PDB file of N, CA and C in Angstrom:
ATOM      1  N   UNK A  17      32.262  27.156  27.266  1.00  0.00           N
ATOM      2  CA  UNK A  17      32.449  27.014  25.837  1.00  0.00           C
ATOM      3  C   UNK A  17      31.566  25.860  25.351  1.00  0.00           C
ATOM      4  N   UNK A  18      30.758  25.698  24.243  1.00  0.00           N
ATOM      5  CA  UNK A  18      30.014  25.035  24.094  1.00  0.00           C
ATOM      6  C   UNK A  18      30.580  23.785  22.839  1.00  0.00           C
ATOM      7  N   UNK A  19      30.021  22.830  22.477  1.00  0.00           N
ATOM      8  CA  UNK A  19      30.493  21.881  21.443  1.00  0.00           C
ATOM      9  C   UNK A  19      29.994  21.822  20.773  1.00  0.00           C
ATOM     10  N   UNK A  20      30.934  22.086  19.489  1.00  0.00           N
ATOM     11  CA  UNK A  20      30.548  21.886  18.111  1.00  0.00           C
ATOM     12  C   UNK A  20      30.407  20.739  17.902  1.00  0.00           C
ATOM     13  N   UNK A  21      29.028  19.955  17.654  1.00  0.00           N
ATOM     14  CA  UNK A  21      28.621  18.484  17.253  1.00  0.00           C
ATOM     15  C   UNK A  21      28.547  18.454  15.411  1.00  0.00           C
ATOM     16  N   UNK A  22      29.144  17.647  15.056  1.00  0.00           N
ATOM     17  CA  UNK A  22      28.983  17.600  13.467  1.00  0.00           C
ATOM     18  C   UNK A  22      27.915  16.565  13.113  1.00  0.00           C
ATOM     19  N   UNK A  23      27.338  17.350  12.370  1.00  0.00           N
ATOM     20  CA  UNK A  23      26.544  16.015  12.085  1.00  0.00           C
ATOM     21  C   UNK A  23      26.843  15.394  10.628  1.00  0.00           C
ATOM     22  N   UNK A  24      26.327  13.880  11.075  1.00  0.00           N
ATOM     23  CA  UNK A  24      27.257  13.346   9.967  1.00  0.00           C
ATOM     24  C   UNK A  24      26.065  12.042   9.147  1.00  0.00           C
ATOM     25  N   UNK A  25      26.244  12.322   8.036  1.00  0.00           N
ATOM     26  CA  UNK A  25      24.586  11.667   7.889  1.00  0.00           C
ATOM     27  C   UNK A  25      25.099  10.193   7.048  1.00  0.00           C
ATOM     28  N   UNK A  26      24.198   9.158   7.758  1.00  0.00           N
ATOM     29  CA  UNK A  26      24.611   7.505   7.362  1.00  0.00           C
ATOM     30  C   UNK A  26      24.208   7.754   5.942  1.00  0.00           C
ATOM     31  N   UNK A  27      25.085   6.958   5.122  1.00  0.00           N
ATOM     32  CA  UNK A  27      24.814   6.592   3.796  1.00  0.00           C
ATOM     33  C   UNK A  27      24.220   5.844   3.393  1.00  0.00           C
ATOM     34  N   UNK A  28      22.945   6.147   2.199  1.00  0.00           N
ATOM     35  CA  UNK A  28      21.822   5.642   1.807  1.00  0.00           C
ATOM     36  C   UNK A  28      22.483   4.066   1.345  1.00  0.00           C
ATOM     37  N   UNK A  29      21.569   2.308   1.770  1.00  0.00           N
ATOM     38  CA  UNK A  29      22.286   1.026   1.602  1.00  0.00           C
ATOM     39  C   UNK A  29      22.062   1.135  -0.032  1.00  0.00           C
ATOM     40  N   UNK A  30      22.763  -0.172  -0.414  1.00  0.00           N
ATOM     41  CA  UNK A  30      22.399   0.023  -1.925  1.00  0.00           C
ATOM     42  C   UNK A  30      20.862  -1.076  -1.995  1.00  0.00           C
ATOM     43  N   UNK A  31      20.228  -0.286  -2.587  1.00  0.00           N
ATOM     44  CA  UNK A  31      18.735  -1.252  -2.266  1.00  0.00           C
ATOM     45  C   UNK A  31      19.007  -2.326  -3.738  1.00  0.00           C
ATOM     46  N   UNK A  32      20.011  -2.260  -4.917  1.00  0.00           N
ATOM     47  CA  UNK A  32      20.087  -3.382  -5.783  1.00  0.00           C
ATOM     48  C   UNK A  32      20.622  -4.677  -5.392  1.00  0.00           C
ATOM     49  N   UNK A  33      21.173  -4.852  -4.748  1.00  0.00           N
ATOM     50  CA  UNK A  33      22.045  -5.378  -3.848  1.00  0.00           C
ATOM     51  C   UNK A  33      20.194  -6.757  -3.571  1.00  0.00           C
ATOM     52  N   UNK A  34      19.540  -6.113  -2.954  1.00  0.00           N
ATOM     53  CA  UNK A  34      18.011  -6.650  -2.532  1.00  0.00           C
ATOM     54  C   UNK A  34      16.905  -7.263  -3.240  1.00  0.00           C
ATOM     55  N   UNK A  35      17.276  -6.119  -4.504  1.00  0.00           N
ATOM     56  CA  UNK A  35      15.869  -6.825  -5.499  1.00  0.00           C
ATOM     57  C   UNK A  35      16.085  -7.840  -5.959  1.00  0.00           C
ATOM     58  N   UNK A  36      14.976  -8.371  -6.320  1.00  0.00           N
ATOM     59  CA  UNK A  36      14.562  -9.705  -6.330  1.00  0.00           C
ATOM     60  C   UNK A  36      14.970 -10.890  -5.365  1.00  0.00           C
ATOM     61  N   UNK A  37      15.428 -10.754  -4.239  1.00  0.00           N
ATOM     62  CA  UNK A  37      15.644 -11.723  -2.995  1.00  0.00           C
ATOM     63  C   UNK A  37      14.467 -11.893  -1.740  1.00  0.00           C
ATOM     64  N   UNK A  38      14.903 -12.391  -0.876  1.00  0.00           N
ATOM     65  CA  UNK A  38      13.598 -12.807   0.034  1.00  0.00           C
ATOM     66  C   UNK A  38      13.921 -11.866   0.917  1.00  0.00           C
ATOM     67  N   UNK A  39      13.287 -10.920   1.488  1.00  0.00           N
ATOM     68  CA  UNK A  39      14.056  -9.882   2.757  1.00  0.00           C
ATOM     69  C   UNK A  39      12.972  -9.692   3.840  1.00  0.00           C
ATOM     70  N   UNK A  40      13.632  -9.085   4.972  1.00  0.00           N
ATOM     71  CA  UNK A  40      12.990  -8.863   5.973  1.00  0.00           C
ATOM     72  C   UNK A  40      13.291  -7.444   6.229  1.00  0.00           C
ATOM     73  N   UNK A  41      12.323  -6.380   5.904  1.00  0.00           N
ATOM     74  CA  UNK A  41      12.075  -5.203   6.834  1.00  0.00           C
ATOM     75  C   UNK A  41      11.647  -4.794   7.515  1.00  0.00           C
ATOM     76  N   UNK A  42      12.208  -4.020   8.799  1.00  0.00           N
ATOM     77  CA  UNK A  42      11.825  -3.676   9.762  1.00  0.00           C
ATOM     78  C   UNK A  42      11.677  -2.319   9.713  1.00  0.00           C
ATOM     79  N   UNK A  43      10.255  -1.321   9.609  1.00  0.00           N
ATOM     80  CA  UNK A  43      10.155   0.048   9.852  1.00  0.00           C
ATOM     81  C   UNK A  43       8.932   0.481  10.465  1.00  0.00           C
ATOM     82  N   UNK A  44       8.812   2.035  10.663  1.00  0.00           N
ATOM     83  CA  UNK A  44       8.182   2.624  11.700  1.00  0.00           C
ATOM     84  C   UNK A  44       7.048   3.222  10.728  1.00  0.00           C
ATOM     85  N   UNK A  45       5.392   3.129  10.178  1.00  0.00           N
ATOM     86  CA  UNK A  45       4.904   4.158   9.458  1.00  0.00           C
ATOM     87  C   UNK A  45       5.236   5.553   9.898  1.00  0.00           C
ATOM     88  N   UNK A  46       4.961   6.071  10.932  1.00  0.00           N
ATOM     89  CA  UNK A  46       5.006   7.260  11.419  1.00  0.00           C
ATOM     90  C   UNK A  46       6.336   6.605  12.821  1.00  0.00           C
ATOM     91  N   UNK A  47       6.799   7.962  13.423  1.00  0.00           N
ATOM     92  CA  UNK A  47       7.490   8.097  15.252  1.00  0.00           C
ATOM     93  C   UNK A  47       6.669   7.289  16.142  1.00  0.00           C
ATOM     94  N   UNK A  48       5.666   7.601  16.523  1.00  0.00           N
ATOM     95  CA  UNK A  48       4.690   7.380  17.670  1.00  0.00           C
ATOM     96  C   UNK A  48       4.126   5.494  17.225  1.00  0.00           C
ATOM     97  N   UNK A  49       4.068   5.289  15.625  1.00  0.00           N
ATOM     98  CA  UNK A  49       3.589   4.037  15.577  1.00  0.00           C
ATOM     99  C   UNK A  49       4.436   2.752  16.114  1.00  0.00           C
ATOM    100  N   UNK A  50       3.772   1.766  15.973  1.00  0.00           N
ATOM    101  CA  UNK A  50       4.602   0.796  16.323  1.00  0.00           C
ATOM    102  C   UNK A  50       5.829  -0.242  15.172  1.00  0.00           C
ATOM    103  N   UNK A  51       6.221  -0.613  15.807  1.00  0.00           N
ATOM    104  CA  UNK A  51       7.554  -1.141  14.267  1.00  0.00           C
ATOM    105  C   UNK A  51       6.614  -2.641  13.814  1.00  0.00           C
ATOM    106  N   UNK A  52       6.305  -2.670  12.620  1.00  0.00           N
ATOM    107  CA  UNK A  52       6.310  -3.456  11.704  1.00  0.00           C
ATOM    108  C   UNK A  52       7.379  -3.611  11.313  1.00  0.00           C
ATOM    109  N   UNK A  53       7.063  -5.686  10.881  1.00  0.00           N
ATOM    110  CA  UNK A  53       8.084  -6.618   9.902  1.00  0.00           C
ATOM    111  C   UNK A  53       7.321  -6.859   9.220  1.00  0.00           C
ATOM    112  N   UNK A  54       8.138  -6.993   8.009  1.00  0.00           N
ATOM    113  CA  UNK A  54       7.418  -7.665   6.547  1.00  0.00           C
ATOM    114  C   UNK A  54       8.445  -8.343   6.083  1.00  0.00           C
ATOM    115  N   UNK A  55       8.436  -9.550   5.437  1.00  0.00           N
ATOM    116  CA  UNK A  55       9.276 -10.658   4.691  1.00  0.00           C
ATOM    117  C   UNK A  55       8.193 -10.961   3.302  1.00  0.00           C
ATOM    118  N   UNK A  56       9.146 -10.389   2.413  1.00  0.00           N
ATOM    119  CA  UNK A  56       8.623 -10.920   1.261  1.00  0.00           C
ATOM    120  C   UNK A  56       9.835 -10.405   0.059  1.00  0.00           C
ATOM    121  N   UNK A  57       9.393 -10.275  -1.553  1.00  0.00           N
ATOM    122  CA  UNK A  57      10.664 -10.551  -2.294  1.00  0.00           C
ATOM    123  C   UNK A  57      10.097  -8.976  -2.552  1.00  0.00           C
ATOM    124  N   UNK A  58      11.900  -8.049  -2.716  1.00  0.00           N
ATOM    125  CA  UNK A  58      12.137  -7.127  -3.276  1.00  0.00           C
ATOM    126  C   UNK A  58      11.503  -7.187  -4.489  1.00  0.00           C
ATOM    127  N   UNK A  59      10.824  -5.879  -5.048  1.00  0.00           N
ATOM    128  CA  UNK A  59      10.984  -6.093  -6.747  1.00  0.00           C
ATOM    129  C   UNK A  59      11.041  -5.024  -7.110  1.00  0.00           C
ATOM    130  N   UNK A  60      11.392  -4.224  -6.400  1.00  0.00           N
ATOM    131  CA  UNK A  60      11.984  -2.876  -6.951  1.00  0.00           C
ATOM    132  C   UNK A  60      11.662  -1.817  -6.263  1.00  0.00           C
ATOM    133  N   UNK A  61      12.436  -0.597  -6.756  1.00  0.00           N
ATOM    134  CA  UNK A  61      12.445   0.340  -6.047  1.00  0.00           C
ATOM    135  C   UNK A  61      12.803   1.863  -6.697  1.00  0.00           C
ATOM    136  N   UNK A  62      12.601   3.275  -6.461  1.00  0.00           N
ATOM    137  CA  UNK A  62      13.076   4.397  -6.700  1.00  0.00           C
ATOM    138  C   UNK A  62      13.567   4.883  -5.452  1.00  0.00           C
ATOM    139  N   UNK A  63      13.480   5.971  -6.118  1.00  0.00           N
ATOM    140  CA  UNK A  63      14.188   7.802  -4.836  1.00  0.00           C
ATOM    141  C   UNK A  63      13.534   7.530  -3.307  1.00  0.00           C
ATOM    142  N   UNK A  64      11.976   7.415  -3.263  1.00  0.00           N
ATOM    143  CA  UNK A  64      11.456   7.364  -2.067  1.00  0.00           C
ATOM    144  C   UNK A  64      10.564   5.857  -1.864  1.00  0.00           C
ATOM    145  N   UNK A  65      10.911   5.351  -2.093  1.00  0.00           N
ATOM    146  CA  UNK A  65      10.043   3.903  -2.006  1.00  0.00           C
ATOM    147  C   UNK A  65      10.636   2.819  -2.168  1.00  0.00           C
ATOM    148  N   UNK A  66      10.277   1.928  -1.705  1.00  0.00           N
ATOM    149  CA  UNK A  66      10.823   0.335  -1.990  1.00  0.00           C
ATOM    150  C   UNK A  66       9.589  -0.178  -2.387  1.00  0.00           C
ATOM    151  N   UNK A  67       9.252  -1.494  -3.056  1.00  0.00           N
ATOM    152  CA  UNK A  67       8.510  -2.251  -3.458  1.00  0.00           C
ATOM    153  C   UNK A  67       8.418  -3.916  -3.447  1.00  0.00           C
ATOM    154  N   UNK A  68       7.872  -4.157  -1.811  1.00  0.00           N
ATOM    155  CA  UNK A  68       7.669  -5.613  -1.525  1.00  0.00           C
ATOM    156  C   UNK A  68       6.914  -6.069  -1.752  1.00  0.00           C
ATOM    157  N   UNK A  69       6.850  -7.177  -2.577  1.00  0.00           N
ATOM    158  CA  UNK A  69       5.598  -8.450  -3.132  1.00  0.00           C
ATOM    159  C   UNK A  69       5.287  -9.438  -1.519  1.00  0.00           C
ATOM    160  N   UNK A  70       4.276  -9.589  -0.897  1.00  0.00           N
ATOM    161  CA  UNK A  70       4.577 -10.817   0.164  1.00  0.00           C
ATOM    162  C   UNK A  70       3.436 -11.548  -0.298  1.00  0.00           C
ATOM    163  N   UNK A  71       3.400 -12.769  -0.046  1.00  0.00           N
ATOM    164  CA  UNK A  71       2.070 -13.399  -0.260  1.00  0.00           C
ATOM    165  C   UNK A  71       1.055 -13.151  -0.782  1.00  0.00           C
ATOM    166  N   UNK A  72       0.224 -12.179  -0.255  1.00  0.00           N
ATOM    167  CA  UNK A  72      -0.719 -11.630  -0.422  1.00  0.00           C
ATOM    168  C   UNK A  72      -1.174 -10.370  -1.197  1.00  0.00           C
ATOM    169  N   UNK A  73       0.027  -9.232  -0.976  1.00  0.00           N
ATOM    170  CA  UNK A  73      -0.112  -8.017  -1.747  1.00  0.00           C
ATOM    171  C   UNK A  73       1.379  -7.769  -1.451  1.00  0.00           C
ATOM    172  N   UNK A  74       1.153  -6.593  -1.888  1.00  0.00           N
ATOM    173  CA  UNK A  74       2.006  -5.659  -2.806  1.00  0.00           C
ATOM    174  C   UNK A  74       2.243  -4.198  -2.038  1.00  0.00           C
ATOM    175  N   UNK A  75       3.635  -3.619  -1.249  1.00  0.00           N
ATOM    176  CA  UNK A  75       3.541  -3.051  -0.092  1.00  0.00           C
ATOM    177  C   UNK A  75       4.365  -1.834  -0.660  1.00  0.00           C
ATOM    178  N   UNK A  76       4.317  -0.465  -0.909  1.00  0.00           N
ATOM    179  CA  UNK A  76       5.413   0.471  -1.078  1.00  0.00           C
ATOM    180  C   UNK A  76       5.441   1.139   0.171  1.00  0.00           C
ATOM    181  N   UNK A  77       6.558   0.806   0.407  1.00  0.00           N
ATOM    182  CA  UNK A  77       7.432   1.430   2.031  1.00  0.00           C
ATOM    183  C   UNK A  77       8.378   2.389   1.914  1.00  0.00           C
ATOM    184  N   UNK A  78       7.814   3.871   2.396  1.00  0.00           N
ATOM    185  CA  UNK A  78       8.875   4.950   2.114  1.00  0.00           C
ATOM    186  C   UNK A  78      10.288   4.616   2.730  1.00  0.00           C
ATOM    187  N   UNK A  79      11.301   4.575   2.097  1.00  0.00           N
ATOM    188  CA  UNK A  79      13.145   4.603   2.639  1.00  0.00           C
ATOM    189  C   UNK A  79      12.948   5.082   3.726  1.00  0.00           C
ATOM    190  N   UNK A  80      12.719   6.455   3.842  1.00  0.00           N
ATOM    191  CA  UNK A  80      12.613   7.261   5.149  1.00  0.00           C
ATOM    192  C   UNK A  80      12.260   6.462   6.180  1.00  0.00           C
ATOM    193  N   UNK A  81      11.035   5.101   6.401  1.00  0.00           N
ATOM    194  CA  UNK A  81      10.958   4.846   7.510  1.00  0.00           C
ATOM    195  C   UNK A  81      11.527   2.978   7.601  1.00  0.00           C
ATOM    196  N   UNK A  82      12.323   3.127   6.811  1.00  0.00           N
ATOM    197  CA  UNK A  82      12.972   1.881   7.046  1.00  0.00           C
ATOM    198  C   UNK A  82      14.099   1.735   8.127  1.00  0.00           C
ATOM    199  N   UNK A  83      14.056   0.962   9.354  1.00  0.00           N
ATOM    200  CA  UNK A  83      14.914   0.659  10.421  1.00  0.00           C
ATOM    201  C   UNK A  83      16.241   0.114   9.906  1.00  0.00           C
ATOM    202  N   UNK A  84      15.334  -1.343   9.442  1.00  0.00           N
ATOM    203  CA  UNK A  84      16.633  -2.007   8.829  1.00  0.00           C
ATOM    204  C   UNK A  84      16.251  -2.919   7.286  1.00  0.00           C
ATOM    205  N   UNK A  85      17.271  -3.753   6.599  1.00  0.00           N
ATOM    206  CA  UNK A  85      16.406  -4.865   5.780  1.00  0.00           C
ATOM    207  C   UNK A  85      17.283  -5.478   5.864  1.00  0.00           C
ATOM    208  N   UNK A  86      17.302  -6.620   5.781  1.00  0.00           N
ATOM    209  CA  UNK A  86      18.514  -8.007   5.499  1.00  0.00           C
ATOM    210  C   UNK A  86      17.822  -9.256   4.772  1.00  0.00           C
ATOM    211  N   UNK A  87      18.643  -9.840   3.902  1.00  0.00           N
ATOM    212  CA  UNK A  87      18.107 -10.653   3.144  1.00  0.00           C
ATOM    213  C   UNK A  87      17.989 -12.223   3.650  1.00  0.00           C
ATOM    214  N   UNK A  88      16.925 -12.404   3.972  1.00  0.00           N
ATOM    215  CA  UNK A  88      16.284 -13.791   5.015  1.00  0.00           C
ATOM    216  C   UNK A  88      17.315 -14.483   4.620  1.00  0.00           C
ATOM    217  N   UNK A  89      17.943 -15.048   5.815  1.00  0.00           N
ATOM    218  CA  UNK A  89      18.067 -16.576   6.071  1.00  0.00           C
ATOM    219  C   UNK A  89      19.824 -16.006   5.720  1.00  0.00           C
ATOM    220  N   UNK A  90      20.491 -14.877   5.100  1.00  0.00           N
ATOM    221  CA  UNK A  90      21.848 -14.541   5.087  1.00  0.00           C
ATOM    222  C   UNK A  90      22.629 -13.700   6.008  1.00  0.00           C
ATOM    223  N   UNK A  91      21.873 -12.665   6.944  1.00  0.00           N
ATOM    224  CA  UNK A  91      21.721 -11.577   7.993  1.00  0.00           C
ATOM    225  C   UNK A  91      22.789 -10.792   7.587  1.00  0.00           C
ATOM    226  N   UNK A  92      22.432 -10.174   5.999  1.00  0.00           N
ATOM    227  CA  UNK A  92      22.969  -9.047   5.558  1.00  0.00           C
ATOM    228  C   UNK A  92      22.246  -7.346   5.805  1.00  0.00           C
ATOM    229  N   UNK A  93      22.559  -6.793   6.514  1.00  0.00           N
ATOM    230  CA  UNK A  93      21.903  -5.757   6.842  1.00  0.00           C
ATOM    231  C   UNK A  93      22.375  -4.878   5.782  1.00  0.00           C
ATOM    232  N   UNK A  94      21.382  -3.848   5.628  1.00  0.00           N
ATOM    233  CA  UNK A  94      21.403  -2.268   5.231  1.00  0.00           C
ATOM    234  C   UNK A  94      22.546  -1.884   5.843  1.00  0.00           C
ATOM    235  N   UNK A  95      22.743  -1.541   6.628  1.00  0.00           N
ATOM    236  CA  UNK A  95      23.713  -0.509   7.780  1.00  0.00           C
ATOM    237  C   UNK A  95      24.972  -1.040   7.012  1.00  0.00           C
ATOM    238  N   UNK A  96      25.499  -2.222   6.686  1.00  0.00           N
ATOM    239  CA  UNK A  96      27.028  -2.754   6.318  1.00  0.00           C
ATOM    240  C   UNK A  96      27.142  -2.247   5.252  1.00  0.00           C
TER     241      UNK A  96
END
């Protein structure tokens, strides 16, 4: 007899919660790439994108490949 696995899908974090604070994300561009961090300030976001200011430029990071984010220096994660 085989098992019925349910799948059960994590709930999207609230990304307002983020904007405008100092954060650290951790994500994958693609599977096969390697994980990038970026620390810099939220400043917004839609449906498929986030929008980090760091130093230098200006980064839109699809949701889809975000690991984690927590807001520097408080170690509030996404996942909670």
């Amino acid at each position: 007899m085989a098992a019925i696995i349910e799948k059960t899908e994590v709930p999207a974090p609230n990304y307002n919660r983020f904007v405008g604070r100092l954060v650290k994300i951790v994500y994958k561009e693609e599977p096969e790439a390697p994980v990038e961090v970026r620390k810099g300030k939220l400043v917004g976001h839609d449906d498929y994108f986030i929008e980090l200011k760091t130093y230098e430029n200006t980064h839109l990071i699809n949701k889809r490949n975000i690991i984690a984010i927590k807001i520097f220096g408080e170690g509030l994660k996404a996942e909670e």
